[in-house]
Tab-separated table of C-alpha atoms in Angstrom:
chain	number	residue	atom	x	y	z
A	746	MET	CA	131.254	104.332	117.768
A	747	SER	CA	133.395	104.850	114.698
A	748	ALA	CA	133.392	102.881	111.488
A	749	VAL	CA	137.155	102.990	111.178
A	750	ALA	CA	138.061	100.115	113.438
A	751	ASN	CA	135.487	97.837	111.913
A	752	PRO	CA	136.635	94.269	111.306
A	753	THR	CA	133.773	93.641	108.880
A	754	ARG	CA	134.783	96.324	106.471
A	755	ALA	CA	138.434	95.423	106.769
A	756	ALA	CA	137.617	91.861	105.784
A	757	ARG	CA	135.580	93.037	102.833
A	758	GLU	CA	138.417	95.059	101.409
A	759	ASP	CA	140.662	92.039	101.388
A	760	THR	CA	138.334	90.030	99.193
A	761	PRO	CA	138.663	90.084	95.417
A	762	ARG	CA	134.995	91.212	95.184
A	763	SER	CA	135.739	94.501	96.837
A	764	PRO	CA	133.169	97.269	96.508
A	765	GLN	CA	133.142	99.433	93.399
A	766	ALA	CA	134.835	96.791	91.236
A	767	GLY	CA	133.150	96.167	87.891
A	768	ALA	CA	129.968	97.562	86.376
A	769	PRO	CA	127.183	98.480	88.762
A	770	VAL	CA	124.693	95.752	89.638
A	771	VAL	CA	122.038	98.376	90.150
A	772	ARG	CA	121.864	101.746	88.436
A	773	LEU	CA	119.026	104.197	88.941
A	774	HIS	CA	119.100	107.293	86.788
A	775	ASP	CA	116.788	110.246	87.395
A	776	VAL	CA	113.885	108.094	88.564
A	777	HIS	CA	110.522	109.805	89.089
A	778	LYS	CA	107.520	108.153	90.637
A	779	SER	CA	104.177	109.531	91.785
A	780	PHE	CA	101.157	107.991	93.400
A	781	GLY	CA	98.495	110.213	91.893
A	782	ALA	CA	99.339	113.785	92.836
A	783	LEU	CA	101.853	112.655	95.451
A	784	LYS	CA	105.425	112.787	94.192
A	785	VAL	CA	107.305	109.993	95.956
A	786	LEU	CA	110.535	109.811	93.973
A	787	ASP	CA	111.797	113.068	92.567
A	788	GLY	CA	114.797	112.292	90.405
A	789	VAL	CA	116.607	109.529	92.253
A	790	SER	CA	119.969	108.377	90.922
A	791	LEU	CA	121.992	105.658	92.594
A	792	ASP	CA	124.704	103.138	91.696
A	793	VAL	CA	125.376	99.943	93.616
A	794	GLY	CA	128.393	97.895	92.566
A	795	PRO	CA	129.000	94.177	92.946
A	796	GLY	CA	129.562	93.142	96.552
A	797	GLU	CA	128.406	96.491	97.842
A	798	VAL	CA	126.035	96.872	100.746
A	799	ALA	CA	123.912	99.975	100.336
A	800	ALA	CA	121.789	101.142	103.249
A	801	ILE	CA	118.972	103.540	102.446
A	802	ILE	CA	117.880	105.580	105.426
A	803	GLY	CA	115.409	108.374	105.907
A	804	GLN	CA	112.127	109.381	107.502
A	805	SER	CA	108.897	107.590	106.807
A	806	GLY	CA	107.538	108.905	103.539
A	807	SER	CA	110.953	109.855	102.190
A	808	GLY	CA	110.512	107.370	99.354
A	809	LYS	CA	113.095	104.809	100.445
A	810	SER	CA	110.800	101.773	100.395
A	811	THR	CA	109.295	102.892	97.106
A	812	ALA	CA	112.775	103.168	95.624
A	813	LEU	CA	113.488	99.594	96.693
A	814	ARG	CA	110.197	98.367	95.266
A	815	CYS	CA	110.942	100.113	91.969
A	816	ILE	CA	114.270	98.303	91.766
A	817	ASN	CA	112.361	95.003	91.913
A	818	ALA	CA	109.703	96.120	89.416
A	819	LEU	CA	106.994	96.025	92.070
A	820	GLU	CA	106.168	99.615	91.172
A	821	THR	CA	106.261	101.200	87.754
A	822	ILE	CA	108.112	104.461	87.320
A	823	GLN	CA	107.019	107.451	85.291
A	824	GLN	CA	110.396	108.729	84.240
A	825	GLY	CA	114.053	107.721	84.312
A	826	THR	CA	115.843	104.413	83.904
A	827	ILE	CA	116.622	101.523	86.227
A	828	HIS	CA	119.070	98.754	85.354
A	829	VAL	CA	119.346	95.748	87.644
A	830	CYS	CA	121.697	92.850	86.864
A	831	GLY	CA	121.438	93.654	83.170
A	832	HIS	CA	117.635	93.939	83.178
A	833	ALA	CA	116.058	97.200	82.067
A	834	ILE	CA	113.354	97.583	84.691
A	835	HIS	CA	111.792	100.665	83.077
A	836	ASP	CA	111.252	98.769	79.821
A	837	PRO	CA	107.614	97.650	79.443
A	838	GLN	CA	108.952	94.514	77.733
A	839	LEU	CA	110.866	93.545	80.891
A	840	ASP	CA	111.145	89.786	81.378
A	841	ARG	CA	109.974	89.663	84.975
A	842	ARG	CA	110.670	85.983	85.463
A	843	ALA	CA	114.276	86.432	84.378
A	844	LEU	CA	114.589	89.358	86.782
A	845	ARG	CA	113.164	87.254	89.609
A	846	ARG	CA	115.951	84.716	89.139
A	847	ASP	CA	118.564	87.379	89.818
A	848	VAL	CA	116.977	89.395	92.609
A	849	GLY	CA	115.717	88.267	95.991
A	850	ILE	CA	113.667	90.430	98.329
A	851	VAL	CA	112.761	90.161	101.992
A	852	PHE	CA	109.839	92.095	103.438
A	853	GLN	CA	109.082	93.655	106.793
A	854	SER	CA	106.144	91.295	107.325
A	855	TYR	CA	108.146	88.124	106.362
A	856	ASN	CA	105.332	86.921	104.080
A	857	LEU	CA	106.044	83.248	104.645
A	858	PHE	CA	103.336	80.940	103.336
A	859	PRO	CA	101.473	79.931	106.516
A	860	HIS	CA	100.279	76.519	105.301
A	861	LEU	CA	103.796	75.328	104.451
A	862	THR	CA	106.661	74.322	106.740
A	863	ALA	CA	109.883	76.321	106.744
A	864	GLU	CA	111.413	73.736	104.448
A	865	GLN	CA	108.420	73.686	102.077
A	866	ASN	CA	108.437	77.481	101.950
A	867	ILE	CA	112.009	77.311	100.728
A	868	MET	CA	111.495	74.369	98.356
A	869	LEU	CA	108.601	75.946	96.490
A	870	ALA	CA	110.473	78.317	94.189
A	871	PRO	CA	113.380	75.989	93.333
A	872	THR	CA	110.924	73.258	92.283
A	873	CYS	CA	108.472	75.562	90.510
A	874	VAL	CA	110.885	77.973	88.881
A	875	LYS	CA	114.138	76.063	88.490
A	876	GLY	CA	112.610	72.645	87.949
A	877	MET	CA	114.531	70.984	90.771
A	878	THR	CA	113.353	67.629	92.036
A	879	LYS	CA	111.885	67.540	95.523
A	880	ALA	CA	114.948	65.724	96.816
A	881	GLN	CA	117.318	68.349	95.398
A	882	ALA	CA	115.170	71.161	96.699
A	883	ARG	CA	114.986	69.597	100.143
A	884	GLU	CA	118.744	69.308	100.293
A	885	LEU	CA	119.042	72.927	99.220
A	886	ALA	CA	116.479	73.953	101.842
A	887	ARG	CA	118.463	72.238	104.585
A	888	GLU	CA	121.597	73.963	103.371
A	889	VAL	CA	120.162	77.492	103.371
A	890	LEU	CA	118.372	76.871	106.657
A	891	SER	CA	121.609	75.941	108.360
A	892	HIS	CA	123.118	79.006	106.745
A	893	VAL	CA	120.687	81.141	108.764
A	894	GLY	CA	121.095	78.935	111.821
A	895	LEU	CA	117.715	77.225	111.662
A	896	ALA	CA	118.531	73.716	110.458
A	897	GLU	CA	116.508	72.181	113.271
A	898	LYS	CA	113.378	74.181	112.386
A	899	ALA	CA	112.882	72.706	108.895
A	900	GLU	CA	109.655	70.933	109.805
A	901	HIS	CA	108.170	73.850	111.730
A	902	TYR	CA	105.310	75.925	110.429
A	903	PRO	CA	105.659	79.725	110.448
A	904	GLU	CA	103.247	80.115	113.370
A	905	GLN	CA	105.547	77.921	115.454
A	906	LEU	CA	108.480	80.273	114.901
A	907	SER	CA	109.346	83.594	116.495
A	908	GLY	CA	109.336	86.715	114.356
A	909	GLY	CA	113.104	86.646	114.083
A	910	GLN	CA	113.101	83.010	113.052
A	911	GLN	CA	110.385	83.644	110.492
A	912	GLN	CA	112.407	86.474	109.026
A	913	ARG	CA	115.491	84.264	108.834
A	914	VAL	CA	113.453	81.612	107.033
A	915	ALA	CA	112.293	84.321	104.631
A	916	ILE	CA	115.924	85.267	104.005
A	917	ALA	CA	116.794	81.601	103.473
A	918	ARG	CA	113.878	81.280	101.052
A	919	SER	CA	115.309	84.082	98.947
A	920	LEU	CA	118.850	82.764	99.186
A	921	ALA	CA	117.733	79.371	97.873
A	922	MET	CA	117.204	80.988	94.479
A	923	ARG	CA	120.875	82.012	94.431
A	924	PRO	CA	120.174	85.672	93.670
A	925	LYS	CA	122.889	88.069	92.553
A	926	LEU	CA	121.240	90.879	94.505
A	927	MET	CA	119.311	90.857	97.758
A	928	LEU	CA	116.861	93.582	98.756
A	929	PHE	CA	115.756	94.051	102.356
A	930	ASP	CA	112.749	96.237	103.058
A	931	GLU	CA	112.791	97.235	106.741
A	932	VAL	CA	113.195	93.593	107.649
A	933	THR	CA	113.691	94.201	111.357
A	934	SER	CA	111.068	96.888	111.928
A	935	ALA	CA	108.535	94.428	113.349
A	936	LEU	CA	111.002	92.770	115.715
A	937	ASP	CA	112.114	93.421	119.271
A	938	PRO	CA	115.810	94.279	119.838
A	939	GLN	CA	116.904	90.727	120.585
A	940	LEU	CA	115.235	89.231	117.520
A	941	THR	CA	116.475	92.166	115.465
A	942	GLY	CA	119.995	91.231	116.506
A	943	GLU	CA	119.740	87.660	115.230
A	944	VAL	CA	118.387	88.799	111.856
A	945	LEU	CA	121.048	91.494	111.487
A	946	LYS	CA	123.702	88.907	112.237
A	947	VAL	CA	122.523	86.787	109.324
A	948	MET	CA	122.594	89.841	107.081
A	949	GLU	CA	126.037	90.789	108.248
A	950	ASN	CA	127.289	87.319	107.388
A	951	LEU	CA	125.781	87.624	103.940
A	952	ALA	CA	127.516	90.940	103.453
A	953	ARG	CA	130.814	89.424	104.522
A	954	GLU	CA	130.382	86.639	101.984
A	955	GLY	CA	130.190	89.259	99.252
A	956	MET	CA	126.452	89.366	98.524
A	957	THR	CA	125.342	92.590	96.874
A	958	MET	CA	122.665	94.030	99.117
A	959	ILE	CA	120.405	97.034	99.277
A	960	LEU	CA	118.587	97.544	102.516
A	961	VAL	CA	116.049	100.039	103.666
A	962	THR	CA	116.575	100.290	107.377
A	963	HIS	CA	116.111	102.241	110.559
A	964	GLU	CA	119.043	100.446	112.186
A	965	MET	CA	121.614	103.242	112.146
A	966	ALA	CA	124.243	101.235	114.012
A	967	PHE	CA	123.948	98.434	111.482
A	968	ALA	CA	124.135	100.829	108.550
A	969	ARG	CA	127.212	102.465	110.014
A	970	LYS	CA	128.888	99.143	110.661
A	971	VAL	CA	128.056	96.999	107.662
A	972	ALA	CA	127.084	99.260	104.777
A	973	SER	CA	129.720	100.259	102.263
A	974	LYS	CA	127.381	102.995	101.081
A	975	VAL	CA	124.825	104.907	103.089
A	976	VAL	CA	122.118	106.764	101.198
A	977	TYR	CA	120.035	109.336	103.036
A	978	MET	CA	116.754	110.010	101.280
A	979	HIS	CA	114.642	113.057	101.961
A	980	ARG	CA	111.513	114.231	100.138
A	981	GLY	CA	111.936	111.691	97.363
A	982	ARG	CA	115.524	112.609	96.636
A	983	VAL	CA	118.938	111.248	97.460
A	984	TRP	CA	119.895	113.972	99.906
A	985	GLU	CA	123.270	112.767	101.022
A	986	THR	CA	125.471	109.771	100.142
A	987	GLY	CA	128.596	108.483	101.759
A	988	THR	CA	130.171	105.730	103.778
A	989	GLY	CA	129.080	104.807	107.266
A	990	ALA	CA	131.249	107.650	108.544
A	991	MET	CA	128.819	110.101	106.985
A	992	LEU	CA	126.486	109.415	109.903
A	993	ASP	CA	129.069	110.793	112.288
A	994	ASP	CA	129.605	113.897	110.196
A	995	PRO	CA	126.402	114.846	108.399
A	996	GLN	CA	126.769	117.582	105.783
A	997	THR	CA	123.143	118.651	105.490
A	998	PRO	CA	120.946	120.044	108.272
A	999	GLU	CA	118.235	117.495	107.307
A	1000	LEU	CA	120.484	114.503	107.933
A	1001	ARG	CA	121.790	116.114	111.083
A	1002	ALA	CA	118.226	116.533	112.320
A	1003	PHE	CA	117.329	112.995	111.265
A	1004	ILE	CA	120.223	111.450	113.135
A	1005	GLY	CA	119.564	113.703	116.096
A	1006	ASN	CA	115.977	112.532	116.245
A	1007	GLY	CA	117.030	108.921	115.946
A	1008	LEU	CA	119.330	109.048	118.943
B	1086	MET	CA	44.554	58.633	115.615
B	1087	THR	CA	44.850	54.974	114.882
B	1088	TYR	CA	47.307	54.829	112.057
B	1089	GLN	CA	48.870	51.386	111.724
B	1090	PHE	CA	52.487	51.608	110.627
B	1091	ASP	CA	53.475	48.866	108.228
B	1092	PHE	CA	57.139	49.093	107.353
B	1093	ALA	CA	57.130	45.438	106.324
B	1094	ALA	CA	55.327	46.425	103.141
B	1095	LEU	CA	58.481	48.220	102.066
B	1096	LEU	CA	60.816	45.308	102.598
B	1097	PRO	CA	60.501	43.826	99.089
B	1098	TYR	CA	61.730	47.164	97.720
B	1099	TRP	CA	65.043	47.296	99.576
B	1100	PRO	CA	67.174	46.682	96.456
B	1101	GLU	CA	65.535	49.723	94.868
B	1102	PHE	CA	66.239	51.854	97.898
B	1103	VAL	CA	69.863	50.781	97.833
B	1104	HIS	CA	70.034	51.548	94.141
B	1105	GLY	CA	68.518	54.979	94.690
B	1106	LEU	CA	70.859	55.648	97.572
B	1107	TRP	CA	73.836	54.712	95.454
B	1108	LEU	CA	72.717	56.896	92.582
B	1109	THR	CA	72.138	59.874	94.867
B	1110	LEU	CA	75.636	59.405	96.201
B	1111	GLN	CA	77.065	59.199	92.689
B	1112	LEU	CA	75.161	62.256	91.445
B	1113	SER	CA	76.247	64.239	94.479
B	1114	ALA	CA	79.873	63.159	94.275
B	1115	MET	CA	80.146	64.074	90.612
B	1116	ALA	CA	78.342	67.377	91.108
B	1117	THR	CA	80.555	68.133	94.097
B	1118	VAL	CA	83.850	67.565	92.279
B	1119	LEU	CA	82.815	69.295	89.055
B	1120	GLY	CA	80.979	72.064	90.903
B	1121	PHE	CA	84.046	72.758	93.013
B	1122	ILE	CA	86.223	73.041	89.907
B	1123	VAL	CA	83.726	75.274	88.089
B	1124	GLY	CA	83.112	77.415	91.160
B	1125	THR	CA	86.788	77.832	91.962
B	1126	LEU	CA	87.691	78.802	88.404
B	1127	CYS	CA	84.825	81.298	88.443
B	1128	ALA	CA	86.010	82.709	91.755
B	1129	ILE	CA	89.510	83.221	90.373
B	1130	GLY	CA	88.049	84.719	87.203
B	1131	ARG	CA	85.942	87.099	89.203
B	1132	ALA	CA	88.763	88.095	91.535
B	1133	ASP	CA	91.578	88.329	89.036
B	1134	GLY	CA	90.219	88.078	85.475
B	1135	PRO	CA	89.768	90.630	82.713
B	1136	PRO	CA	86.633	92.806	83.007
B	1137	ALA	CA	84.618	90.701	80.549
B	1138	VAL	CA	85.228	87.559	82.611
B	1139	LYS	CA	84.356	89.382	85.837
B	1140	TRP	CA	81.068	90.515	84.375
B	1141	ALA	CA	80.225	87.116	82.927
B	1142	VAL	CA	80.878	85.381	86.241
B	1143	ALA	CA	78.926	87.981	88.187
B	1144	ALA	CA	75.954	87.541	85.846
B	1145	TYR	CA	76.129	83.745	86.107
B	1146	VAL	CA	76.244	83.849	89.896
B	1147	GLU	CA	73.350	86.282	90.210
B	1148	VAL	CA	71.132	84.419	87.753
B	1149	ILE	CA	71.672	81.091	89.487
B	1150	ARG	CA	71.294	82.406	93.009
B	1151	ASN	CA	68.042	84.147	92.174
B	1152	THR	CA	66.185	81.386	90.316
B	1153	PRO	CA	64.737	78.108	91.628
B	1154	LEU	CA	66.805	74.966	91.289
B	1155	LEU	CA	63.852	73.139	89.793
B	1156	VAL	CA	63.587	75.688	86.987
B	1157	GLN	CA	67.319	75.389	86.353
B	1158	ILE	CA	66.994	71.623	86.149
B	1159	PHE	CA	64.164	71.878	83.625
B	1160	LEU	CA	66.071	74.448	81.603
B	1161	VAL	CA	69.145	72.236	81.396
B	1162	TYR	CA	67.179	69.074	80.691
B	1163	PHE	CA	64.800	70.444	78.070
B	1164	GLY	CA	67.241	73.045	76.811
B	1165	ILE	CA	69.837	70.469	75.895
B	1166	ALA	CA	67.168	68.307	74.257
B	1167	THR	CA	65.928	71.294	72.240
B	1168	LEU	CA	69.461	71.881	71.000
B	1169	GLY	CA	69.283	68.403	69.519
B	1170	PHE	CA	71.478	66.494	71.966
B	1171	ARG	CA	70.129	63.358	73.566
B	1172	ILE	CA	71.303	63.027	77.116
B	1173	GLY	CA	69.970	60.901	79.913
B	1174	ALA	CA	68.111	62.272	82.881
B	1175	ASN	CA	70.988	61.418	85.197
B	1176	THR	CA	73.518	63.303	83.075
B	1177	ALA	CA	71.198	66.284	82.875
B	1178	ALA	CA	70.734	66.115	86.631
B	1179	VAL	CA	74.490	66.247	87.238
B	1180	ALA	CA	74.880	69.090	84.728
B	1181	ALA	CA	72.137	71.123	86.386
B	1182	LEU	CA	73.527	70.508	89.876
B	1183	VAL	CA	77.015	71.530	88.729
B	1184	VAL	CA	75.692	74.745	87.224
B	1185	ASN	CA	73.811	75.429	90.433
B	1186	VAL	CA	76.425	74.602	93.020
B	1187	GLY	CA	79.183	76.186	90.912
B	1188	ALA	CA	77.621	79.590	91.512
B	1189	TYR	CA	77.398	79.115	95.267
B	1190	THR	CA	80.911	77.675	95.394
B	1191	CYS	CA	82.152	80.705	93.481
B	1192	GLU	CA	80.867	83.051	96.152
B	1193	ILE	CA	82.241	80.982	99.030
B	1194	VAL	CA	85.677	80.485	97.479
B	1195	ARG	CA	85.822	84.156	96.543
B	1196	ALA	CA	85.513	85.016	100.212
B	1197	GLY	CA	88.415	82.635	100.829
B	1198	LEU	CA	90.525	84.204	98.095
B	1199	GLU	CA	89.905	87.649	99.537
B	1200	SER	CA	91.191	86.450	102.894
B	1201	VAL	CA	94.624	85.761	101.409
B	1202	HIS	CA	96.771	88.817	101.963
B	1203	LYS	CA	98.112	90.616	98.887
B	1204	ALA	CA	101.577	90.387	100.385
B	1205	GLN	CA	101.426	86.623	99.867
B	1206	LEU	CA	100.900	87.163	96.137
B	1207	GLU	CA	103.752	89.655	96.080
B	1208	ALA	CA	106.080	87.238	97.849
B	1209	ALA	CA	105.206	84.490	95.362
B	1210	ASP	CA	105.715	86.871	92.451
B	1211	CYS	CA	109.120	87.927	93.795
B	1212	LEU	CA	110.188	84.292	94.058
B	1213	GLY	CA	109.448	83.948	90.347
B	1214	LEU	CA	106.288	81.844	90.550
B	1215	SER	CA	103.862	82.186	87.653
B	1216	ARG	CA	100.248	83.216	88.134
B	1217	VAL	CA	99.035	79.635	87.899
B	1218	GLN	CA	101.725	78.355	90.266
B	1219	THR	CA	100.894	81.110	92.725
B	1220	TYR	CA	97.223	80.210	92.786
B	1221	TRP	CA	97.908	76.505	93.003
B	1222	HIS	CA	100.611	76.506	95.677
B	1223	VAL	CA	100.128	79.718	97.611
B	1224	VAL	CA	96.552	80.951	97.371
B	1225	LEU	CA	94.093	78.108	96.977
B	1226	ARG	CA	94.909	75.908	99.909
B	1227	PRO	CA	94.743	78.601	102.607
B	1228	ALA	CA	91.722	80.141	100.874
B	1229	VAL	CA	89.789	76.885	100.779
B	1230	GLU	CA	90.902	75.921	104.274
B	1231	ARG	CA	89.352	79.099	105.671
B	1232	VAL	CA	85.968	78.527	104.017
B	1233	TYR	CA	85.944	74.743	104.302
B	1234	PRO	CA	83.082	74.541	106.837
B	1235	ALA	CA	80.912	76.709	104.591
B	1236	LEU	CA	81.806	74.567	101.597
B	1237	THR	CA	80.972	71.397	103.481
B	1238	SER	CA	77.513	72.709	104.367
B	1239	GLN	CA	76.965	73.788	100.781
B	1240	TYR	CA	77.749	70.309	99.449
B	1241	VAL	CA	75.540	68.619	102.031
B	1242	LEU	CA	72.792	70.939	100.808
B	1243	LEU	CA	73.639	69.940	97.261
B	1244	MET	CA	73.235	66.267	98.111
B	1245	LEU	CA	69.853	66.977	99.701
B	1246	ALA	CA	68.825	69.192	96.776
B	1247	SER	CA	69.609	66.387	94.355
B	1248	SER	CA	66.235	64.955	95.442
B	1249	ILE	CA	64.636	67.554	93.185
B	1250	THR	CA	66.145	65.888	90.126
B	1251	SER	CA	63.522	63.177	90.638
B	1252	GLN	CA	61.335	65.645	88.732
B	1253	ILE	CA	63.152	64.815	85.509
B	1254	SER	CA	63.041	61.122	86.445
B	1255	ALA	CA	66.671	60.811	87.449
B	1256	GLU	CA	66.646	57.475	89.256
B	1257	GLU	CA	67.894	58.739	92.600
B	1258	LEU	CA	66.580	58.085	96.076
B	1259	THR	CA	63.542	60.354	96.034
B	1260	ALA	CA	62.433	59.043	92.642
B	1261	VAL	CA	62.602	55.540	94.055
B	1262	ALA	CA	60.556	56.644	97.030
B	1263	ASN	CA	57.927	58.220	94.783
B	1264	ARG	CA	57.540	54.970	92.908
B	1265	VAL	CA	57.517	52.783	96.000
B	1266	GLN	CA	54.829	54.812	97.720
B	1267	SER	CA	52.621	54.760	94.628
B	1268	ASP	CA	53.008	50.974	94.486
B	1269	THR	CA	52.415	50.326	98.174
B	1270	PHE	CA	50.251	53.294	99.200
B	1271	ARG	CA	52.506	53.427	102.264
B	1272	SER	CA	53.551	57.069	101.765
B	1273	PHE	CA	54.262	57.915	105.383
B	1274	GLU	CA	56.487	54.881	105.967
B	1275	THR	CA	58.251	55.358	102.653
B	1276	TYR	CA	59.209	58.947	103.361
B	1277	ILE	CA	60.240	58.165	106.911
B	1278	VAL	CA	62.637	55.574	105.526
B	1279	VAL	CA	63.862	57.933	102.835
B	1280	GLY	CA	64.302	60.718	105.374
B	1281	LEU	CA	66.450	58.460	107.500
B	1282	LEU	CA	68.475	57.438	104.468
B	1283	TYR	CA	69.126	61.106	103.642
B	1284	LEU	CA	70.214	61.645	107.217
B	1285	LEU	CA	72.655	58.785	106.780
B	1286	LEU	CA	73.878	60.255	103.493
B	1287	SER	CA	74.448	63.654	105.100
B	1288	PHE	CA	76.534	61.957	107.710
B	1289	VAL	CA	78.528	60.144	105.022
B	1290	VAL	CA	79.145	63.399	103.124
B	1291	ARG	CA	80.328	65.180	106.265
B	1292	ILE	CA	82.671	62.311	107.099
B	1293	ALA	CA	84.017	62.354	103.553
B	1294	PHE	CA	84.701	66.080	103.747
B	1295	TRP	CA	86.337	65.671	107.107
B	1296	LEU	CA	88.655	62.984	105.731
B	1297	VAL	CA	89.539	65.024	102.649
B	1298	GLY	CA	90.260	67.972	104.943
B	1299	LEU	CA	92.634	65.868	107.017
B	1300	GLY	CA	94.503	64.886	103.879
B	1301	VAL	CA	94.697	68.321	102.304
B	1302	PHE	CA	95.129	70.623	105.292
B	1303	VAL	CA	98.193	68.995	106.784
B	1304	ARG	CA	99.152	71.981	108.917
B	1305	ARG	CA	95.738	72.076	110.517
B	1306	ARG	CA	95.869	68.350	111.207
B	1307	LYS	CA	99.238	68.663	112.906
B	1308	LEU	CA	98.756	71.890	114.824
B	1309	GLY	CA	94.988	72.017	115.200
B	1310	THR	CA	94.940	75.788	114.844
B	1311	ALA	CA	92.959	77.974	112.494
B	1312	LEU	CA	94.884	79.581	109.684
């Protein structure tokens, strides 16, 4: 399965928002992070340009989820700099609310609000943060729900939805804030293969529409197919970076072993 | 045993019973609403406040839970008078009940808050919601829904405990009963009637809580499942 004959990437290169154009949306420079004595990030540097889809792969404990959480200021770093959509994340004076308007994140455990319907889950932030009226927010909710193929589930509560549907609602909830950057933290790890497929499809569509995305994933096939940049992390460092083709021709023994184990 | 029951002797006093019943209901309703607000704010303060607030709330809760209600009522009633404020017995009664039930509410709601997963807070934060918005929209409703039966019992207890405020001559149901029995010397009958009226009130309070629950916990009403 080669990345060369991939219609997705071909389409992306035709768009004006092709990868690498313009200043990076995300720039990590020499980021260090420890939890107590445990060094989790050991000098991570990474650039993600507008419209790029970066897939971070690696073993559990390699620091990939932590890196993603640092990008969204959910963890504080001890050293280095992180710039995201013009926000200096490492700055203690960071305006978190402004950052939140630009960056959406989707979690492995969906984290939908269980007492609210799908639609209400989506309407909450636009009304609270952007001051939309309920009517506007409802219209927006319907729009993003149909975007993820769940228009008919607007009135359903999370417990009435499958895991895949819940995750798609969570994606829609983030999209409703019109973020410039979307982060995905192992969003399919709790799903069976079929449900994984429907979530990945939504993400692939987003990528095709030009959304800048960073995803931490164990879905090698998806990374190979959709990502414009694949980042292999090992022991808190960026061990190897490349396009999807890198997975077919790993340069380091660690990545070779990792891919070997995954197959 | 040849006791002759004479409930008829109480009949002339029915307007007083009704008045007492009404006042008990009013005292309880006010103490319930205010006590819920106080208790919930304390619970949030204890779960998420700065250390000084946490300590203050913890001290408040422990003091209240480990002293008799009657003593608290006297302290509020005479304490406020000593400070030079003139307040009525009914106002003092409500104040004392709020202080009392606030502490118990704090502990119950805190258990509810702890049941809300941290990931929910993180999701709300990442959507850009403020602290206050997060508590209001994301945390409180599921938290309160989970401890609602315990809260209901606590507020029924509060209504029953309001009888103790008769000791500072708040004009509620038990105070009425005390006066009626000293007028009629029909103590047994009087307290049987009053006991039945409290039973009725308990029923009313439970119904009220049930109705409020239906209105607030829409998901539960529609799906009938526990959160």
